[in-house]
GROMACS .gro file of C-alpha atoms in nm:
model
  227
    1UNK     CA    1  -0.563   0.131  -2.527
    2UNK     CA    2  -0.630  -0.087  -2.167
    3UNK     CA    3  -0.570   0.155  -1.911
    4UNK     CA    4  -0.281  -0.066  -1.751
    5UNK     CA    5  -0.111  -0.020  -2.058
    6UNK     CA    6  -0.155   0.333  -2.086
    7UNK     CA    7   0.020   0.372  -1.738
    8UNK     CA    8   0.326   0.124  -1.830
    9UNK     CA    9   0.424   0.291  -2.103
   10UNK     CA   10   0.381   0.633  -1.979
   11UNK     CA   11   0.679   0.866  -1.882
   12UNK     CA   12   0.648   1.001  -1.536
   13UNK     CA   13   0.824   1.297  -1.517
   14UNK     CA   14   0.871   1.529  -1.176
   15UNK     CA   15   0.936   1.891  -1.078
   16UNK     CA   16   1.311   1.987  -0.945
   17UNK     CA   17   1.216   2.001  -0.585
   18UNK     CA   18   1.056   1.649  -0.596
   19UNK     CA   19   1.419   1.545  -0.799
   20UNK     CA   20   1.622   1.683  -0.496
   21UNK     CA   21   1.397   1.476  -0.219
   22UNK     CA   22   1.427   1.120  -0.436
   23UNK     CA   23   1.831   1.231  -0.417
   24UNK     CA   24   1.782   1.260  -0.090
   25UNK     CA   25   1.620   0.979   0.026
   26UNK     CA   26   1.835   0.731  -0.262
   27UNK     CA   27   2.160   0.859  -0.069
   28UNK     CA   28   1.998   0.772   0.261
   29UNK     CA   29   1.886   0.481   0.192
   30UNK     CA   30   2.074   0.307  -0.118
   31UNK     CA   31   1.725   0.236  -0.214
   32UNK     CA   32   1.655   0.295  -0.621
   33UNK     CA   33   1.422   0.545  -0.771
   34UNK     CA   34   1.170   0.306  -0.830
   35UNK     CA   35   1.123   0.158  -0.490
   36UNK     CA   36   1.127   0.501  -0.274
   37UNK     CA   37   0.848   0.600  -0.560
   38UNK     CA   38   0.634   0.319  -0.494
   39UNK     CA   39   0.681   0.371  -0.135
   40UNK     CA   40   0.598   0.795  -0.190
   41UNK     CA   41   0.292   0.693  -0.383
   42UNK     CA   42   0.196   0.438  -0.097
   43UNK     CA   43   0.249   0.738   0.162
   44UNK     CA   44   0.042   0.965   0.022
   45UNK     CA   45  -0.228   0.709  -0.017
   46UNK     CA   46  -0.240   0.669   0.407
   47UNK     CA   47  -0.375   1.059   0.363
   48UNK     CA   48  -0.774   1.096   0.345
   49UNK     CA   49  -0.734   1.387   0.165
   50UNK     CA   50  -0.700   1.391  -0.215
   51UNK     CA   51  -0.337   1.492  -0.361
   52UNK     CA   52  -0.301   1.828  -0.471
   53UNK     CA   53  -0.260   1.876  -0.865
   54UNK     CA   54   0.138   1.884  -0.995
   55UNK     CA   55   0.149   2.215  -1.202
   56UNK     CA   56   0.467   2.414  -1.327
   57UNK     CA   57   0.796   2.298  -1.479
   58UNK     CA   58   0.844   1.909  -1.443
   59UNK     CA   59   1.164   1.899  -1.561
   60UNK     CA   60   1.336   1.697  -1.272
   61UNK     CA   61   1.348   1.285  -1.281
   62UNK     CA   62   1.202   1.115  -1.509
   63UNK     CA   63   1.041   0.751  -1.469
   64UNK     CA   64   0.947   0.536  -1.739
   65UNK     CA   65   0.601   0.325  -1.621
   66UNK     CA   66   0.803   0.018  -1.709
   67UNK     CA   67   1.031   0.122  -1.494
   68UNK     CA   68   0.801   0.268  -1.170
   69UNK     CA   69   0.605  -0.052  -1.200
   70UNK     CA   70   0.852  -0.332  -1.235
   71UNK     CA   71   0.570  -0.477  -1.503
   72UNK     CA   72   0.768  -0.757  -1.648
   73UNK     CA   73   0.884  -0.826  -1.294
   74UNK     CA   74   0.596  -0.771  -1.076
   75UNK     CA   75   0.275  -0.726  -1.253
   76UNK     CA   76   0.045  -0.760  -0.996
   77UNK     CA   77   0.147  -0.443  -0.854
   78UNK     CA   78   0.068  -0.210  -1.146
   79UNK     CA   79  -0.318  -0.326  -1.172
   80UNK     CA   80  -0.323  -0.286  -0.777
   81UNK     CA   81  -0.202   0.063  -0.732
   82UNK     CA   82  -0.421   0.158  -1.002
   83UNK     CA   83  -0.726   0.004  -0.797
   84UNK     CA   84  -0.613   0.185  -0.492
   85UNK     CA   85  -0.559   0.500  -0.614
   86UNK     CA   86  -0.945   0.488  -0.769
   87UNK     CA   87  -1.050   0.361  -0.452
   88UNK     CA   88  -0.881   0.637  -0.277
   89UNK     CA   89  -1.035   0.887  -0.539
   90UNK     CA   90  -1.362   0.764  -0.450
   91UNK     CA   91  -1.482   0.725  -0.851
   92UNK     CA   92  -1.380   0.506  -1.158
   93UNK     CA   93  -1.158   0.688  -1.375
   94UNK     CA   94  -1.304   0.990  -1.538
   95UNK     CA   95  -1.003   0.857  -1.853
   96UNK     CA   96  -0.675   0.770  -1.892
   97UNK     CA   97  -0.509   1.109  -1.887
   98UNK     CA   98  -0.687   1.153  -1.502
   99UNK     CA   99  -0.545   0.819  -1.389
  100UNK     CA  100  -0.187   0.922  -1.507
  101UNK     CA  101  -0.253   1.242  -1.356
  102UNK     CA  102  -0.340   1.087  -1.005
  103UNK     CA  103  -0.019   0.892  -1.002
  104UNK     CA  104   0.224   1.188  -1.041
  105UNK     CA  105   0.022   1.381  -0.787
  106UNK     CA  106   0.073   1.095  -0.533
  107UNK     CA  107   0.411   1.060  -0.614
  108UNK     CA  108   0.495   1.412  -0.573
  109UNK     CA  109   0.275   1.425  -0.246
  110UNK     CA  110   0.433   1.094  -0.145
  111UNK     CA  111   0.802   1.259  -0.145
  112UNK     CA  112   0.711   1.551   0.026
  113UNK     CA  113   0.556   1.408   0.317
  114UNK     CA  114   0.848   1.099   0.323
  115UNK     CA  115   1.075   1.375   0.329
  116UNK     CA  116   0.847   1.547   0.610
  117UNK     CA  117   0.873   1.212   0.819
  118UNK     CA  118   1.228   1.150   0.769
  119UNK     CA  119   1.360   1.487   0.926
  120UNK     CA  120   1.107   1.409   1.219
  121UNK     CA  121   1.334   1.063   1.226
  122UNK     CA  122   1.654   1.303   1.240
  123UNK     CA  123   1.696   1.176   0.858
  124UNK     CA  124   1.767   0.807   0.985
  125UNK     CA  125   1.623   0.557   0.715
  126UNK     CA  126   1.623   0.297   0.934
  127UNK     CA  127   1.406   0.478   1.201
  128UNK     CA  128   1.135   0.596   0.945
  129UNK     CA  129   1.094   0.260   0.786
  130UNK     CA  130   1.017   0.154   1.160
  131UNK     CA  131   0.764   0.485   1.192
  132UNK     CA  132   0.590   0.335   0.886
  133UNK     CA  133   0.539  -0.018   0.950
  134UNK     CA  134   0.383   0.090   1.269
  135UNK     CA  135   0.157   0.311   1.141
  136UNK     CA  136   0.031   0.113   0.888
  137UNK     CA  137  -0.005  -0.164   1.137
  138UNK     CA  138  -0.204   0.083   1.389
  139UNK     CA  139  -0.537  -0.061   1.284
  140UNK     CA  140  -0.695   0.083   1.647
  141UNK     CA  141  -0.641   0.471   1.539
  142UNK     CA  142  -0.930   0.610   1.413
  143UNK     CA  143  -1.019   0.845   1.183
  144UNK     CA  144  -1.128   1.128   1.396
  145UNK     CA  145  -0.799   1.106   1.629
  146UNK     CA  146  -0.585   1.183   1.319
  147UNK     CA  147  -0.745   1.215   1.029
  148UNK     CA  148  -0.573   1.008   0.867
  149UNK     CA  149  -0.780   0.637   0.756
  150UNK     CA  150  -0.754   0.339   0.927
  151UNK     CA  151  -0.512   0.089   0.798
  152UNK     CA  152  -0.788  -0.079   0.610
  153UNK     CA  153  -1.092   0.128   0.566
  154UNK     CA  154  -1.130   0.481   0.531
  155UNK     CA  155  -1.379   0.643   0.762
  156UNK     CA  156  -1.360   0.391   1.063
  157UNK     CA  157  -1.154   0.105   1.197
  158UNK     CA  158  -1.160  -0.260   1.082
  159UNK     CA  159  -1.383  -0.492   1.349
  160UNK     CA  160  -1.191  -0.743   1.503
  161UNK     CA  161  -1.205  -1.056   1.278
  162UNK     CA  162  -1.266  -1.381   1.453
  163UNK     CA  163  -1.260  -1.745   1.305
  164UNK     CA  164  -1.325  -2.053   1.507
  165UNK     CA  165  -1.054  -2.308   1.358
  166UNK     CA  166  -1.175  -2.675   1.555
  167UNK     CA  167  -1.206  -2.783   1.881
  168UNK     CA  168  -0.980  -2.888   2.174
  169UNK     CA  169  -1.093  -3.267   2.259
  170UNK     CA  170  -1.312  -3.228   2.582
  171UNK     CA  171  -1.385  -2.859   2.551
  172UNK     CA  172  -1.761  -2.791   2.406
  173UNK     CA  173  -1.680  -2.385   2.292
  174UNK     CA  174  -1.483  -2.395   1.924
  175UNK     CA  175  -1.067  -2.273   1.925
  176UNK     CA  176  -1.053  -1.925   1.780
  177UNK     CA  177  -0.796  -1.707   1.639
  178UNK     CA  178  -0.795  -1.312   1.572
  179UNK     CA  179  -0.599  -1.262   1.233
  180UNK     CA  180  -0.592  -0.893   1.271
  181UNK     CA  181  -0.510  -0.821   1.640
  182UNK     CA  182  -0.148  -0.680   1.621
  183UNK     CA  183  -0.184  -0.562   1.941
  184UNK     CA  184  -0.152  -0.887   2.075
  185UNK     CA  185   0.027  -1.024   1.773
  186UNK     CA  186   0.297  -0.884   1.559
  187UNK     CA  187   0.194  -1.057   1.281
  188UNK     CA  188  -0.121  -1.223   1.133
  189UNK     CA  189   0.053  -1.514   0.986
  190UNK     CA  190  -0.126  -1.855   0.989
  191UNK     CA  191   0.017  -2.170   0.868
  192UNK     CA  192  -0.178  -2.492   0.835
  193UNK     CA  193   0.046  -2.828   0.779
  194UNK     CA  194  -0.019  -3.162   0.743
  195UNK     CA  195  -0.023  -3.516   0.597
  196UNK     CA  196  -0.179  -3.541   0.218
  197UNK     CA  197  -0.578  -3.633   0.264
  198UNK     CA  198  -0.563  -3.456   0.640
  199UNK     CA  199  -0.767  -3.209   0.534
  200UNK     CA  200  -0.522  -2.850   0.504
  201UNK     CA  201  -0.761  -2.743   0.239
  202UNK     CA  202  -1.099  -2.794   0.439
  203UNK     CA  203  -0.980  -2.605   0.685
  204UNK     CA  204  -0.813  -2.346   0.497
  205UNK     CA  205  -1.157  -2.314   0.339
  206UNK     CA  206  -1.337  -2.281   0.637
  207UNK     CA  207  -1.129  -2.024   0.781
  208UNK     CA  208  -1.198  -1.850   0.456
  209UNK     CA  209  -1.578  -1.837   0.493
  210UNK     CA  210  -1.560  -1.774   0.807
  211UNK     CA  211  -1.343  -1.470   0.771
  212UNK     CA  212  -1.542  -1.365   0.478
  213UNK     CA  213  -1.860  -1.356   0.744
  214UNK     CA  214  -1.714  -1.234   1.042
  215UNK     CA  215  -1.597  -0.921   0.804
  216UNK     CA  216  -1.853  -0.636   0.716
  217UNK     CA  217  -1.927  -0.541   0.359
  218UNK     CA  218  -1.673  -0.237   0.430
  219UNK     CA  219  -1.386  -0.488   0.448
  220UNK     CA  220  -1.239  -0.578   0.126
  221UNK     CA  221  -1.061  -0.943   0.110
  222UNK     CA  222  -0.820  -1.027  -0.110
  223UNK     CA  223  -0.745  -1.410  -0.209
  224UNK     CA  224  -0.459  -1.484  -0.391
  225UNK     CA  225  -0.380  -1.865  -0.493
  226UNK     CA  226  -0.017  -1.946  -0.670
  227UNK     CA  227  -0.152  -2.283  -0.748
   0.00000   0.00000   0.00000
């Protein structure tokens, strides 16, 4: 059986004291089981260190992987956590049983240290969602300040990644932008608009390239195209 599959149809089951925190944090928030997991297993994948194994009685809440995953809804996210969590693991998947395995001992990490981080919020929602977006737009901190990895690449911080886009009329250097600088940004949104034939997709694929070369081979990219 594909791996994927093995995942989606998998029961995820947690211990009691993991059951309390996802009460917790669902009467906080009005958020459902499924989203504050995905958002626990995210959270535990900002740690460098590896999750520590779930043993014991796991007879608390229970999670179908149709359910965790959204599959029929969202099935991009499935395959992706399941690349992230090898990636974070360092190695391919020894089998299936290991990659389940890895997923309920984010999960349960993942609670724990939400629920760590919300009573440092004084157990407002609102305020830890804020304490999370910036640290996973903190791209400066480095590993050996905090030990945690960089928003981007584990061991190090992501190079600054400047693309030249055209040039002003009358000016000989090229017009750059930084897509990554949120210190100066607070986003990294780019939109490129014109007439048909004006040439959106030339430049879109330049920026591309050059993006792909001004990044090191320890920066992943991702391209995703709708069309």
């Amino acid at each position: 059986m594909p791996l994927i599959r093995h995942l989606e149809i998998s029961r995820y089951k947690s211990t009691d004291q993991a059951r309390q925190i996802l009460n917790t944090l669902n009467q906080l928030s009005g958020l459902q089981d499924h989203v504050l997991s995905r958002l626990a297993i995210l959270r535990s994948l900002s740690e460098a260190s590896p999750p520590p194994r779930v043993t014991g009685d796991r007879s608390g809440k229970e999670l179908r992987g149709e359910t965790l995953f959204r599959s029929s809804q969202d099935p991009a996210f499935l395959p992706w956590c399941a690349a992230m969590i090898a990636e974070h693991a360092g190695a391919a998947f020894e089998d299936d049983d290991r990659a389940f395995d890895l997923v309920i001992d984010h999960w349960h990490r993942g609670l724990a240290l939400l629920h760590m981080d919300l009573e440092s919020e004084n157990r407002d929602f609102n305020a830890l969602l804020m304490a999370l977006a910036r640290r996973a737009a903190d791209t400066s901190r480095g590993e050996e300040k905090t030990g945690v990895p960089s928003a981007a690449v584990v061991g190090g911080t992501v190079r600054a990644l400047t693309v030249p886009i055209g040039k002003i009329a009358g000016e000989g250097a090229p017009f750059t932008i930084t897509l990554n600088d949120t210190r100066r940004y607070s986003n990294s949104h780019t939109a490129v608009s014109g007439m048909s034939g004006s040439g959106k997709t030339q430049l879109a694929m330049q920026i591309l390239a050059s993006l792909a070369k001004a990044a090191g081979p320890e920066t992943g990219i991702i391209f995703i195209d709708y069309a």
